[in-house]
Tab-separated table of C-alpha atoms and ligand atoms in Angstrom:
chain	number	residue	atom	x	y	z
Z	400	GLY	CA	-24.980	-31.972	-19.099
Z	401	VAL	CA	-26.630	-28.816	-20.623
Z	402	THR	CA	-30.192	-30.164	-20.297
Z	403	GLY	CA	-29.478	-30.967	-16.604
Z	404	MET	CA	-28.384	-27.358	-16.160
Z	405	GLU	CA	-31.451	-25.878	-17.875
Z	406	GLU	CA	-33.714	-28.273	-16.007
Z	407	ILE	CA	-32.398	-27.373	-12.607
Z	408	LEU	CA	-32.276	-23.618	-13.349
Z	409	ALA	CA	-35.836	-23.532	-14.624
Z	410	ARG	CA	-37.012	-25.460	-11.531
Z	411	VAL	CA	-35.165	-23.626	-8.762
Z	412	VAL	CA	-34.781	-20.013	-10.011
Z	413	ALA	CA	-38.330	-18.898	-9.387
Z	414	PRO	CA	-39.692	-16.218	-11.658
Z	415	LEU	CA	-39.820	-12.742	-10.129
Z	416	PRO	CA	-43.347	-12.369	-8.504
Z	417	THR	CA	-45.380	-9.525	-10.042
Z	418	TYR	CA	-44.949	-6.152	-8.312
Z	419	GLU	CA	-48.369	-6.467	-6.786
Z	420	THR	CA	-47.699	-9.910	-5.221
Z	421	ARG	CA	-44.033	-9.328	-4.401
Z	422	ASP	CA	-44.574	-9.423	-0.639
Z	423	LYS	CA	-47.324	-12.105	-0.683
Z	424	SER	CA	-45.732	-14.899	-2.583
Z	425	PRO	CA	-44.548	-17.718	-0.232
Z	426	PRO	CA	-40.734	-18.483	-0.360
Z	427	PRO	CA	-39.842	-21.557	-2.519
Z	428	PRO	CA	-39.129	-24.808	-0.688
Z	429	GLU	CA	-35.668	-24.918	0.928
Z	430	SER	CA	-34.985	-28.060	-1.171
Z	431	ASN	CA	-34.643	-25.727	-4.194
Z	432	SER	CA	-31.641	-24.013	-2.570
Z	433	LEU	CA	-30.183	-27.294	-1.439
Z	434	ASP	CA	-30.568	-28.826	-4.866
Z	435	PHE	CA	-28.912	-25.849	-6.497
Z	436	MET	CA	-25.948	-25.940	-4.100
Z	437	HIS	CA	-25.555	-29.667	-4.426
Z	438	PHE	CA	-25.789	-29.513	-8.234
Z	439	TYR	CA	-23.324	-26.669	-8.520
Z	440	LYS	CA	-20.748	-28.326	-6.234
Z	441	SER	CA	-20.950	-31.400	-8.424
Z	442	LEU	CA	-19.857	-29.439	-11.490
Z	443	ASP	CA	-16.186	-29.128	-12.659
Z	444	LYS	CA	-14.678	-25.735	-13.386
Z	445	GLU	CA	-15.652	-25.692	-16.997
Z	446	ASP	CA	-19.323	-26.639	-16.368
Z	447	ARG	CA	-19.459	-24.060	-13.654
Z	448	LEU	CA	-18.523	-21.416	-16.158
Z	449	SER	CA	-21.379	-22.393	-18.542
Z	450	PHE	CA	-23.786	-22.847	-15.616
Z	451	LEU	CA	-23.066	-19.393	-14.265
Z	452	THR	CA	-23.233	-17.892	-17.786
Z	453	LYS	CA	-26.767	-19.345	-18.163
Z	454	LEU	CA	-27.845	-18.311	-14.719
Z	455	SER	CA	-26.668	-14.794	-15.144
Z	456	GLN	CA	-27.898	-14.500	-18.773
Z	457	ASP	CA	-31.274	-16.194	-18.831
Z	458	PHE	CA	-32.314	-15.613	-15.171
Z	459	GLY	CA	-31.243	-11.958	-14.628
Z	460	VAL	CA	-33.103	-8.800	-15.214
Z	461	ASP	CA	-36.179	-8.764	-17.541
Z	462	HIS	CA	-34.903	-6.045	-19.797
Z	463	LYS	CA	-38.147	-5.697	-21.722
Z	464	SER	CA	-40.188	-4.827	-18.668
Z	465	VAL	CA	-37.576	-2.431	-17.434
Z	466	SER	CA	-37.490	-0.529	-20.743
Z	467	GLU	CA	-41.334	-0.371	-20.759
Z	468	LEU	CA	-41.326	1.032	-17.243
Z	469	ALA	CA	-38.573	3.492	-18.089
Z	470	VAL	CA	-40.808	4.834	-20.871
Z	471	LYS	CA	-43.693	4.910	-18.475
Z	472	LEU	CA	-41.658	6.876	-15.971
Z	473	LEU	CA	-40.795	9.466	-18.605
Z	474	ASP	CA	-44.510	9.832	-19.362
Z	475	THR	CA	-45.332	10.465	-15.725
Z	476	GLN	CA	-42.809	13.307	-15.344
Z	477	LEU	CA	-45.600	15.734	-15.412
Z	478	ARG	CA	-47.764	13.816	-12.949
Z	479	ASP	CA	-47.911	14.280	-9.142
Z	480	LEU	CA	-44.988	13.109	-7.069
Z	481	ALA	CA	-46.716	10.250	-5.495
Z	482	THR	CA	-47.399	8.719	-8.882
Z	483	ILE	CA	-43.766	9.279	-9.931
Z	484	LEU	CA	-42.521	7.620	-6.785
Z	485	GLN	CA	-44.793	4.752	-7.335
Z	486	VAL	CA	-43.500	4.112	-10.925
Z	487	GLU	CA	-39.971	4.524	-9.693
Z	488	ASP	CA	-40.517	1.854	-7.124
Z	489	ARG	CA	-41.972	-0.446	-9.683
Z	490	LEU	CA	-38.929	0.191	-11.951
Z	491	ARG	CA	-36.625	-0.372	-9.057
Z	492	TYR	CA	-38.301	-3.785	-8.305
Z	493	ASN	CA	-38.023	-4.857	-11.982
Z	494	LEU	CA	-34.401	-4.116	-12.001
Z	495	THR	CA	-33.901	-6.937	-9.533
Z	496	PRO	CA	-32.230	-9.849	-11.232
Z	497	ARG	CA	-34.406	-12.968	-10.953
Z	498	TYR	CA	-31.465	-14.988	-9.553
Z	499	LYS	CA	-31.065	-12.469	-6.652
Z	500	GLN	CA	-34.049	-13.990	-4.848
Z	501	LEU	CA	-32.410	-17.452	-5.190
Z	502	LEU	CA	-29.203	-16.136	-3.646
Z	503	ASN	CA	-31.194	-14.600	-0.770
Z	504	HIS	CA	-32.946	-17.979	-0.231
Z	505	ILE	CA	-29.608	-19.820	-0.263
Z	506	SER	CA	-28.235	-17.454	2.351
Z	507	ARG	CA	-30.847	-18.772	4.775
Z	508	VAL	CA	-29.985	-22.467	4.549
Z	509	GLU	CA	-27.185	-24.122	6.623
Z	510	GLY	CA	-23.765	-23.433	4.886
Z	511	GLY	CA	-25.542	-21.125	2.392
Z	512	VAL	CA	-23.535	-18.031	3.120
Z	513	LYS	CA	-20.156	-19.889	2.805
Z	514	PHE	CA	-21.469	-21.370	-0.447
Z	515	LEU	CA	-22.112	-17.902	-1.837
Z	516	VAL	CA	-18.721	-16.641	-0.705
Z	517	ASP	CA	-17.102	-19.499	-2.588
Z	518	LEU	CA	-19.403	-18.943	-5.587
Z	519	ARG	CA	-18.178	-15.327	-5.798
Z	520	ALA	CA	-14.659	-16.580	-5.602
Z	521	ASP	CA	-15.450	-18.671	-8.727
Z	522	VAL	CA	-17.033	-15.673	-10.404
Z	523	LEU	CA	-13.993	-13.408	-9.580
Z	524	GLU	CA	-11.679	-16.098	-10.958
Z	525	ILE	CA	-13.747	-16.221	-14.227
Z	526	ILE	CA	-13.484	-12.492	-14.538
Z	527	SER	CA	-9.757	-12.176	-13.653
Z	528	SER	CA	-8.805	-15.068	-15.932
Z	529	LYS	CA	-10.920	-13.607	-18.734
Z	530	ALA	CA	-12.512	-17.013	-19.192
Z	531	SER	CA	-15.631	-14.968	-19.873
Z	532	GLU	CA	-16.135	-11.265	-20.860
Z	533	SER	CA	-19.871	-11.595	-20.436
Z	534	PRO	CA	-21.413	-8.340	-18.897
Z	535	HIS	CA	-23.989	-10.710	-17.256
Z	536	ILE	CA	-21.139	-12.423	-15.243
Z	537	LYS	CA	-20.007	-8.952	-14.172
Z	538	ASP	CA	-23.592	-8.168	-13.105
Z	539	LEU	CA	-23.728	-11.412	-11.150
Z	540	ASN	CA	-20.462	-10.329	-9.412
Z	541	GLY	CA	-22.004	-7.045	-8.524
Z	542	THR	CA	-25.068	-8.525	-7.094
Z	543	LEU	CA	-23.070	-11.061	-5.000
Z	544	LYS	CA	-20.677	-8.393	-3.745
Z	545	SER	CA	-23.566	-6.076	-2.633
Z	546	LEU	CA	-25.272	-8.986	-0.833
Z	547	LEU	CA	-22.033	-10.091	0.854
Z	548	SER	CA	-21.114	-6.522	1.782
Z	549	GLU	CA	-24.395	-6.373	3.718
Z	550	TRP	CA	-24.075	-9.733	5.368
Z	551	PHE	CA	-20.459	-9.126	6.369
Z	552	SER	CA	-20.813	-5.509	7.490
Z	553	VAL	CA	-18.550	-4.681	10.438
Z	554	GLY	CA	-21.482	-4.703	12.907
Z	555	LEU	CA	-22.224	-8.397	12.185
Z	556	LEU	CA	-18.581	-9.505	12.578
Z	557	ARG	CA	-17.085	-10.739	15.714
Z	558	LEU	CA	-13.481	-9.825	16.830
Z	559	GLU	CA	-11.654	-12.835	18.189
Z	560	ARG	CA	-8.293	-12.745	19.885
Z	561	ILE	CA	-6.252	-15.842	18.974
Z	562	THR	CA	-4.010	-17.106	21.853
Z	563	TRP	CA	-2.116	-20.321	22.588
Z	564	GLN	CA	-5.236	-21.418	24.393
Z	565	SER	CA	-7.405	-21.101	21.202
Z	566	PRO	CA	-8.687	-24.298	19.699
Z	567	CYS	CA	-6.165	-26.270	17.602
Z	568	GLU	CA	-8.263	-26.015	14.516
Z	569	ILE	CA	-8.222	-22.195	14.614
Z	570	LEU	CA	-4.445	-21.998	15.366
Z	571	GLN	CA	-3.953	-24.488	12.451
Z	572	LYS	CA	-5.949	-22.198	10.161
Z	573	ILE	CA	-3.968	-19.090	11.441
Z	574	SER	CA	-0.788	-20.899	10.461
Z	575	GLN	CA	-2.116	-21.995	7.143
Z	576	TYR	CA	-3.566	-18.650	6.147
Z	577	GLU	CA	-0.455	-16.597	7.065
Z	578	ALA	CA	0.458	-15.244	3.674
Z	579	VAL	CA	3.106	-12.585	4.464
Z	580	HIS	CA	5.672	-14.256	6.768
Z	581	PRO	CA	4.980	-17.978	6.608
Z	582	VAL	CA	4.893	-19.733	9.999
Z	583	ARG	CA	7.774	-22.272	10.196
Z	584	ASN	CA	6.748	-24.543	13.099
Z	585	TRP	CA	4.837	-24.729	16.408
Z	586	THR	CA	7.395	-22.711	18.315
Z	587	ASP	CA	7.146	-20.021	15.633
Z	588	LEU	CA	3.325	-20.078	15.874
Z	589	LYS	CA	3.434	-20.071	19.695
Z	590	ARG	CA	5.638	-16.941	19.670
Z	591	ARG	CA	3.301	-15.097	17.307
Z	592	VAL	CA	0.512	-15.363	19.807
Z	593	GLY	CA	2.661	-15.117	22.862
Z	594	PRO	CA	4.105	-12.285	24.998
Z	595	TYR	CA	4.380	-8.820	23.238
Z	596	ARG	CA	2.200	-10.135	20.412
Z	597	ARG	CA	-1.478	-10.004	19.524
Z	598	CYS	CA	-3.388	-11.910	16.884
Z	599	TYR	CA	-6.851	-10.955	15.941
Z	600	ALA	CA	-9.373	-12.321	13.493
Z	601	PHE	CA	-12.846	-11.402	12.382
Z	602	THR	CA	-15.381	-14.278	12.371
Z	603	HIS	CA	-19.062	-14.471	11.288
Z	604	ALA	CA	-21.850	-16.529	12.823
Z	605	ALA	CA	-22.691	-17.845	9.351
Z	606	MET	CA	-19.179	-19.313	8.974
Z	607	PRO	CA	-18.229	-20.600	12.479
Z	608	GLY	CA	-14.586	-21.407	13.092
Z	609	GLU	CA	-13.541	-19.619	9.969
Z	610	PRO	CA	-11.161	-16.594	10.468
Z	611	LEU	CA	-12.191	-14.234	7.661
Z	612	VAL	CA	-9.250	-11.902	8.012
Z	613	VAL	CA	-6.234	-12.210	10.288
Z	614	LEU	CA	-4.035	-9.439	11.728
Z	615	HIS	CA	-0.741	-10.063	13.518
Z	616	VAL	CA	0.527	-7.354	15.804
Z	617	ALA	CA	3.863	-6.849	17.742
Z	618	LEU	CA	3.803	-4.722	20.879
Z	619	THR	CA	7.075	-2.723	20.978
Z	620	GLU	CA	8.773	0.157	22.583
Z	621	ASP	CA	8.775	2.143	19.305
Z	622	ILE	CA	7.973	1.644	15.636
Z	623	SER	CA	9.958	-1.356	14.330
Z	624	ASP	CA	12.319	-0.959	11.427
Z	625	ASN	CA	13.202	-4.649	10.986
Z	626	ILE	CA	11.037	-7.754	10.574
Z	627	GLN	CA	13.590	-10.337	11.800
Z	628	SER	CA	13.369	-8.723	15.276
Z	629	ILE	CA	9.711	-9.656	15.197
Z	630	VAL	CA	9.567	-13.107	13.580
Z	631	ARG	CA	13.064	-14.379	14.209
Z	632	GLU	CA	13.853	-17.227	16.516
Z	633	PHE	CA	14.344	-15.992	20.054
Z	634	ALA	CA	13.375	-17.357	23.461
Z	635	THR	CA	9.791	-16.420	24.179
Z	636	LEU	CA	9.822	-13.788	26.843
Z	637	HIS	CA	8.131	-15.081	29.971
Z	638	SER	CA	5.346	-12.526	30.354
Z	639	GLU	CA	4.421	-8.951	29.428
Z	640	GLU	CA	5.616	-7.708	32.793
Z	641	ASP	CA	7.247	-4.567	31.524
Z	642	VAL	CA	4.236	-2.526	30.369
Z	643	ASN	CA	6.174	0.694	29.779
Z	644	LYS	CA	8.139	-1.238	27.172
Z	645	ILE	CA	4.872	-1.210	25.177
Z	646	ASN	CA	4.258	2.070	23.391
Z	647	ALA	CA	3.668	1.036	19.870
Z	648	ALA	CA	1.511	-1.546	17.935
Z	649	ILE	CA	3.217	-2.900	14.769
Z	650	PHE	CA	0.950	-4.567	12.215
Z	651	TYR	CA	3.417	-6.993	10.567
Z	652	SER	CA	1.031	-9.236	8.717
Z	653	ILE	CA	-2.565	-9.137	7.584
Z	654	SER	CA	-4.277	-11.700	5.305
Z	655	SER	CA	-7.827	-12.042	4.161
Z	656	THR	CA	-8.745	-15.769	3.918
Z	657	GLN	CA	-11.796	-15.708	1.641
Z	658	ALA	CA	-11.228	-14.877	-1.987
Z	659	GLY	CA	-14.942	-14.388	-2.369
Z	660	LEU	CA	-14.879	-11.474	0.060
Z	661	GLN	CA	-12.475	-9.436	-1.978
Z	662	GLY	CA	-13.623	-5.889	-2.129
Z	663	VAL	CA	-15.594	-6.025	1.127
Z	664	GLU	CA	-12.752	-4.174	2.877
Z	665	LEU	CA	-12.431	-6.534	5.835
Z	666	GLY	CA	-8.808	-5.714	6.395
Z	667	ASN	CA	-9.357	-2.063	6.842
Z	668	TYR	CA	-12.175	-2.574	9.364
Z	669	LEU	CA	-10.119	-5.106	11.255
Z	670	ILE	CA	-7.133	-2.698	11.625
Z	671	LYS	CA	-9.403	0.021	12.923
Z	672	ARG	CA	-11.219	-2.363	15.322
Z	673	VAL	CA	-7.894	-3.637	16.672
Z	674	VAL	CA	-6.591	-0.204	17.258
Z	675	ARG	CA	-9.650	0.522	19.483
Z	676	GLU	CA	-9.083	-2.877	21.299
Z	677	LEU	CA	-5.356	-1.985	21.989
Z	678	GLN	CA	-6.173	1.539	23.086
Z	679	SER	CA	-8.510	0.194	25.760
Z	680	GLU	CA	-5.834	-2.371	26.914
Z	681	PHE	CA	-2.938	0.200	26.661
Z	682	PRO	CA	-4.353	3.712	27.169
Z	683	HIS	CA	-1.040	5.317	26.759
Z	684	MET	CA	-0.294	3.657	23.470
Z	685	ALA	CA	0.040	6.312	20.796
Z	686	GLN	CA	1.996	4.780	17.876
Z	687	PHE	CA	0.178	2.562	15.370
Z	688	SER	CA	2.088	1.547	12.305
Z	689	SER	CA	2.421	-1.323	9.810
Z	690	LEU	CA	5.813	-2.853	8.955
Z	691	SER	CA	5.117	-3.804	5.395
Z	692	PRO	CA	6.827	-5.721	2.633
Z	693	ILE	CA	7.314	-4.038	-0.795
Z	694	PRO	CA	6.440	-6.907	-3.228
Z	695	GLY	CA	7.446	-6.089	-6.734
Z	696	PHE	CA	10.089	-3.508	-6.119
Z	697	SER	CA	12.980	-5.646	-7.374
Z	698	SER	CA	11.216	-6.673	-10.557
Z	699	TRP	CA	10.083	-3.063	-11.165
Z	700	LEU	CA	13.680	-1.950	-10.720
Z	701	GLN	CA	15.040	-4.508	-13.088
Z	702	GLY	CA	12.572	-3.351	-15.715
Z	703	LEU	CA	13.484	0.292	-15.182
Z	704	LEU	CA	17.210	-0.429	-15.534
Z	705	SER	CA	16.730	-2.439	-18.758
Z	706	GLN	CA	14.528	0.230	-20.170
Z	707	TYR	CA	17.012	3.021	-19.401
Z	708	ARG	CA	19.826	0.790	-20.835
Z	709	LYS	CA	17.835	0.334	-24.068
Z	710	GLU	CA	17.348	4.087	-24.289
Z	711	GLY	CA	20.989	4.697	-23.431
Z	712	ARG	CA	19.935	6.816	-20.509
Z	713	GLY	CA	21.310	4.365	-17.872
Z	714	SER	CA	23.542	7.060	-16.492
Z	715	ASP	CA	20.494	9.141	-15.539
Z	716	LEU	CA	19.651	6.882	-12.604
Z	717	LEU	CA	22.880	7.312	-10.569
Z	718	SER	CA	25.333	10.250	-10.191
Z	719	GLU	CA	28.782	9.923	-11.838
Z	720	GLN	CA	30.299	9.336	-8.404
Z	721	GLU	CA	27.752	6.487	-7.699
Z	722	TRP	CA	28.458	4.811	-10.978
Z	723	ARG	CA	32.191	4.896	-10.266
Z	724	GLU	CA	31.672	3.371	-6.851
Z	725	VAL	CA	29.446	0.660	-8.341
Z	726	GLU	CA	32.058	-0.170	-10.934
Z	727	GLN	CA	34.849	-0.256	-8.392
Z	728	ALA	CA	32.796	-2.242	-5.928
Z	729	THR	CA	31.901	-4.838	-8.505
Z	730	ASP	CA	35.204	-4.764	-10.329
Z	731	SER	CA	33.162	-5.518	-13.324
Z	732	PRO	CA	35.354	-6.214	-16.481
Z	733	SER	CA	36.045	-3.026	-18.394
Z	734	GLY	CA	33.573	-2.333	-21.130
Z	735	THR	CA	30.527	-3.782	-19.186
Z	736	LEU	CA	27.981	-1.175	-19.103
Z	737	ALA	CA	27.696	0.097	-15.528
Z	738	VAL	CA	23.879	-0.420	-15.755
Z	739	ASP	CA	24.410	-4.062	-16.459
Z	740	ALA	CA	26.842	-4.344	-13.575
Z	741	LEU	CA	24.109	-2.875	-11.376
Z	742	ARG	CA	21.403	-5.229	-12.649
Z	743	LYS	CA	23.582	-8.239	-12.136
Z	744	LEU	CA	24.503	-6.932	-8.608
Z	745	ILE	CA	20.949	-6.581	-7.397
Z	746	GLY	CA	19.954	-9.805	-9.086
Z	747	THR	CA	21.695	-11.763	-6.338
Z	748	SER	CA	21.730	-11.143	-2.588
Z	749	GLU	CA	25.482	-11.236	-2.119
Z	750	TRP	CA	25.780	-7.424	-2.073
Z	751	LEU	CA	23.946	-7.407	1.248
Z	752	ARG	CA	26.795	-9.119	2.959
Z	753	SER	CA	29.324	-6.710	1.704
Z	754	GLU	CA	29.579	-3.720	4.009
Z	755	ARG	CA	31.074	-1.586	1.096
Z	756	LEU	CA	28.463	-2.513	-1.414
Z	757	SER	CA	25.663	-1.909	0.974
Z	758	ARG	CA	26.982	1.477	1.771
Z	759	VAL	CA	27.260	2.342	-1.955
Z	760	LEU	CA	23.816	0.980	-2.827
Z	761	GLU	CA	21.859	2.279	0.155
Z	762	PRO	CA	21.149	5.896	-1.103
Z	763	VAL	CA	20.551	4.609	-4.628
Z	764	LEU	CA	18.122	1.829	-3.781
Z	765	MET	CA	16.330	3.875	-1.099
Z	766	ARG	CA	15.473	6.731	-3.435
Z	767	LEU	CA	14.450	4.348	-6.181
Z	768	CYS	CA	12.235	2.497	-3.746
Z	769	ALA	CA	10.732	5.693	-2.517
Z	770	TRP	CA	9.894	6.663	-6.148
Z	771	TYR	CA	8.458	3.138	-6.777
Z	772	LEU	CA	6.126	3.423	-3.764
Z	773	TYR	CA	5.215	7.168	-4.045
Z	774	GLY	CA	5.544	7.966	-7.845
Z	775	GLU	CA	4.616	4.789	-9.729
Z	776	LYS	CA	0.835	4.650	-10.339
Z	777	ARG	CA	-1.798	2.457	-11.863
Z	778	ARG	CA	-4.898	4.400	-12.879
Z	779	GLY	CA	-3.743	7.118	-10.534
Z	780	TYR	CA	-3.378	4.998	-7.546
Z	781	ALA	CA	-0.258	3.556	-5.960
Z	782	LEU	CA	1.104	0.683	-8.200
Z	783	ASN	CA	2.266	-1.278	-5.252
Z	784	PRO	CA	-0.804	-3.222	-3.894
Z	785	VAL	CA	0.272	-3.075	-0.182
Z	786	ALA	CA	0.847	0.694	-0.452
Z	787	ASN	CA	-2.569	1.075	-2.106
Z	788	PHE	CA	-4.237	-0.927	0.625
Z	789	HIS	CA	-2.758	1.159	3.477
Z	790	LEU	CA	-3.222	4.473	1.691
Z	791	GLN	CA	-6.896	3.660	1.060
Z	792	ASN	CA	-7.199	3.100	4.806
Z	793	GLY	CA	-5.755	6.633	5.315
Z	794	ALA	CA	-2.265	5.628	6.530
Z	795	THR	CA	0.760	7.895	5.975
Z	796	MET	CA	3.680	6.556	3.917
Z	797	TRP	CA	5.958	7.199	6.892
Z	798	ARG	CA	9.335	5.588	6.787
Z	799	LEU	CA	11.556	3.406	4.434
Z	800	ASN	CA	13.746	1.062	6.332
Z	801	TRP	CA	17.093	-0.177	4.963
Z	802	HIS	CA	18.127	-3.850	5.811
Z	803	ALA	CA	14.629	-4.277	7.231
Z	804	ASP	CA	14.111	-7.760	5.830
Z	805	THR	CA	17.483	-9.645	5.318
Z	806	SER	CA	15.766	-12.982	4.593
Z	807	PRO	CA	16.433	-14.318	1.089
Z	808	ARG	CA	12.806	-13.571	0.109
Z	809	GLY	CA	13.054	-10.034	1.457
Z	810	VAL	CA	16.205	-9.276	-0.498
Z	811	ALA	CA	14.938	-10.937	-3.632
Z	812	ASN	CA	11.526	-9.167	-3.509
Z	813	SER	CA	12.500	-5.682	-2.346
Z	814	CYS	CA	16.306	-5.494	-1.859
Z	815	GLY	CA	15.690	-5.909	1.879
Z	816	ILE	CA	13.759	-2.692	2.155
Z	817	MET	CA	10.499	-2.417	4.181
Z	818	VAL	CA	8.146	0.423	4.764
Z	819	ASN	CA	6.109	1.711	7.757
Z	820	TYR	CA	2.650	2.811	6.827
Z	821	ARG	CA	1.680	4.875	9.933
Z	822	TYR	CA	-1.880	5.300	11.187
Z	823	PHE	CA	-2.223	8.787	12.713
Z	824	LEU	CA	-5.652	8.174	14.096
Z	825	SER	CA	-6.998	11.727	13.825
Z	826	GLU	CA	-5.801	11.904	10.249
Z	827	THR	CA	-6.901	8.642	8.669
Z	828	SER	CA	-10.346	9.554	7.474
Z	829	LYS	CA	-9.110	12.798	5.946
Z	830	ASN	CA	-6.110	11.059	4.283
Z	831	SER	CA	-8.287	8.229	2.985
Z	832	ALA	CA	-10.688	10.712	1.387
Z	833	LEU	CA	-7.821	12.679	-0.129
Z	834	TYR	CA	-6.303	9.505	-1.576
Z	835	LEU	CA	-9.535	7.931	-2.888
Z	836	GLN	CA	-10.911	11.257	-4.336
Z	837	SER	CA	-7.850	13.265	-5.389
Z	838	LYS	CA	-5.258	10.437	-5.457
Z	839	VAL	CA	-3.022	12.401	-3.170
Z	840	VAL	CA	-0.415	10.244	-1.349
Z	841	VAL	CA	0.300	11.493	2.132
Z	842	ALA	CA	3.941	10.936	2.976
Z	843	SER	CA	6.535	11.886	5.617
Z	844	GLU	CA	9.457	14.322	5.163
Z	845	GLN	CA	11.773	11.298	4.940
Z	846	VAL	CA	9.868	9.792	2.007
Z	847	LEU	CA	9.368	13.171	0.205
Z	848	GLY	CA	13.107	13.858	0.642
Z	849	LEU	CA	13.990	10.577	-0.961
Z	850	VAL	CA	11.547	11.149	-3.804
Z	851	SER	CA	13.001	14.624	-4.590
Z	852	GLN	CA	16.491	13.135	-4.579
Z	853	PHE	CA	15.237	10.571	-7.159
Z	854	GLN	CA	13.707	13.322	-9.247
Z	855	LYS	CA	16.860	15.486	-9.128
Z	856	ASN	CA	19.016	12.519	-10.291
Z	857	SER	CA	16.681	11.335	-12.926
Z	858	LYS	CA	15.355	14.615	-14.259
Z	859	LEU	CA	12.082	12.724	-14.472
V	1969	0OR	C1	-4.172	-6.936	2.330
V	1969	0OR	C2	-5.489	-7.653	2.341
V	1969	0OR	C3	-5.731	-8.285	3.687
V	1969	0OR	C4	-6.641	-6.635	2.186
V	1969	0OR	O1	-7.862	-7.311	2.216
V	1969	0OR	P1	-9.235	-6.458	2.341
V	1969	0OR	O2	-9.165	-5.429	3.445
V	1969	0OR	O3	-10.369	-7.451	2.445
V	1969	0OR	O4	-9.242	-5.651	0.955
V	1969	0OR	P2	-10.196	-5.928	-0.205
V	1969	0OR	O5	-9.878	-7.397	-0.573
V	1969	0OR	O6	-11.596	-5.754	0.298
V	1969	0OR	O7	-9.834	-4.955	-1.222
V	1969	0OR	C5	-5.636	-8.684	1.259
V	1969	0OR	O8	-5.514	-8.037	-0.009
V	1969	0OR	C6	-4.555	-9.750	1.365
V	1969	0OR	O9	-4.870	-10.717	2.090
V	1969	0OR	N1	-3.499	-9.676	0.599
V	1969	0OR	C7	-2.499	-10.761	0.472
V	1969	0OR	C8	-1.606	-10.690	1.817
V	1969	0OR	C9	-1.021	-9.270	1.967
V	1969	0OR	N2	-1.046	-8.737	3.177
V	1969	0OR	O10	-0.646	-8.574	0.985
């Protein structure tokens, strides 16, 4: 109950020691942290919300002492620098939320770091579900994120290669965490860690046996344009005897496993770390690229078509010739609006099996997809989350691939199209800065060509 919450908070969230005694006060008993963790875990979702609201509101920054110190700092502007630095340090110290010390103490007990990762996952869920709009909860998230970013910095992470000889419990987790191309069975899993494949994970000493982020790589002759050739059933090759068949590394799946570590950028660090690992194993390897899904393209396209239809601008999206071909190919009853015929057509996956329909739709869907990835933005950044991820890493939007994922899911999500985000190693830091600061998307001639075809057709 509420009193229980107030009682435990008052007892375990020690007041901030005074500035003078800040380094002298003994740490509170470990039992405080354990009691807090135990109590929190016993709460249901609703009680956790009110508990975290109390924690962040009543045990955060002492705003009164901060404002007094801010005034004092203003008064000292004319004083000598040493005094100013002293008052600034005092102000900095008083800006520490009271609960931050508790979080630090929790990180030092067994299972404490994992507890805080899961606690931040709860806080992120509260924020994203808008269960609370409290600025204190956002502050708590900021404090947790900055602590976790320190503890999970790349120097403290361990790169682990997962093979068929790895412990079952790790292989089981790799299979369970695979978010992009679900693992079907043992044979499938065995192939993904077998010849011409690599599977790497970052782990952390504070969370033993827990892969934090997992990257699946295919070693190929050149950059793959199709996912079935990577994850489809085929006899596992005996061994990697043919090294000069290995010139490229294809990142075909990456998944972070801890919701509470969102924003800590583990995926980006893992890709860069794995590139270095592969370069030392295959010194001649020069091609590094993803083969990425395009989640959201089909639904975006359906929305675009219905919007154009409402505005009577359906014809803008395709050329006269293309509309005629769509109408002939779908032998849609006369009078049906061509744009409706097209919506119905791409609403199912039959068109993929028809050679004629595929030929008609390829130029149309490829240029629409290029615009979706390159032109559609959210707050200036790529609307598509996977594009945004790789562009933040400094990858180049390099090649759109037709019939790249012919699985039902691939056709339903992105009309079977996939994209290579290519990592030109000497360009990634420049491209990343360009994208993050000036929102410039670096793309290849193929992509830019498709985009300009879209713009010509749609007079956008
Ligand atoms: C793509 C991933 C791995 C990026 O994670 P990460 O590098 O930690 O980014 P962030 O969460 O720090 O922004 C993550 O967003 C994820 O697991 N997405 C779902 C699966 C996928 N690959 O889209």
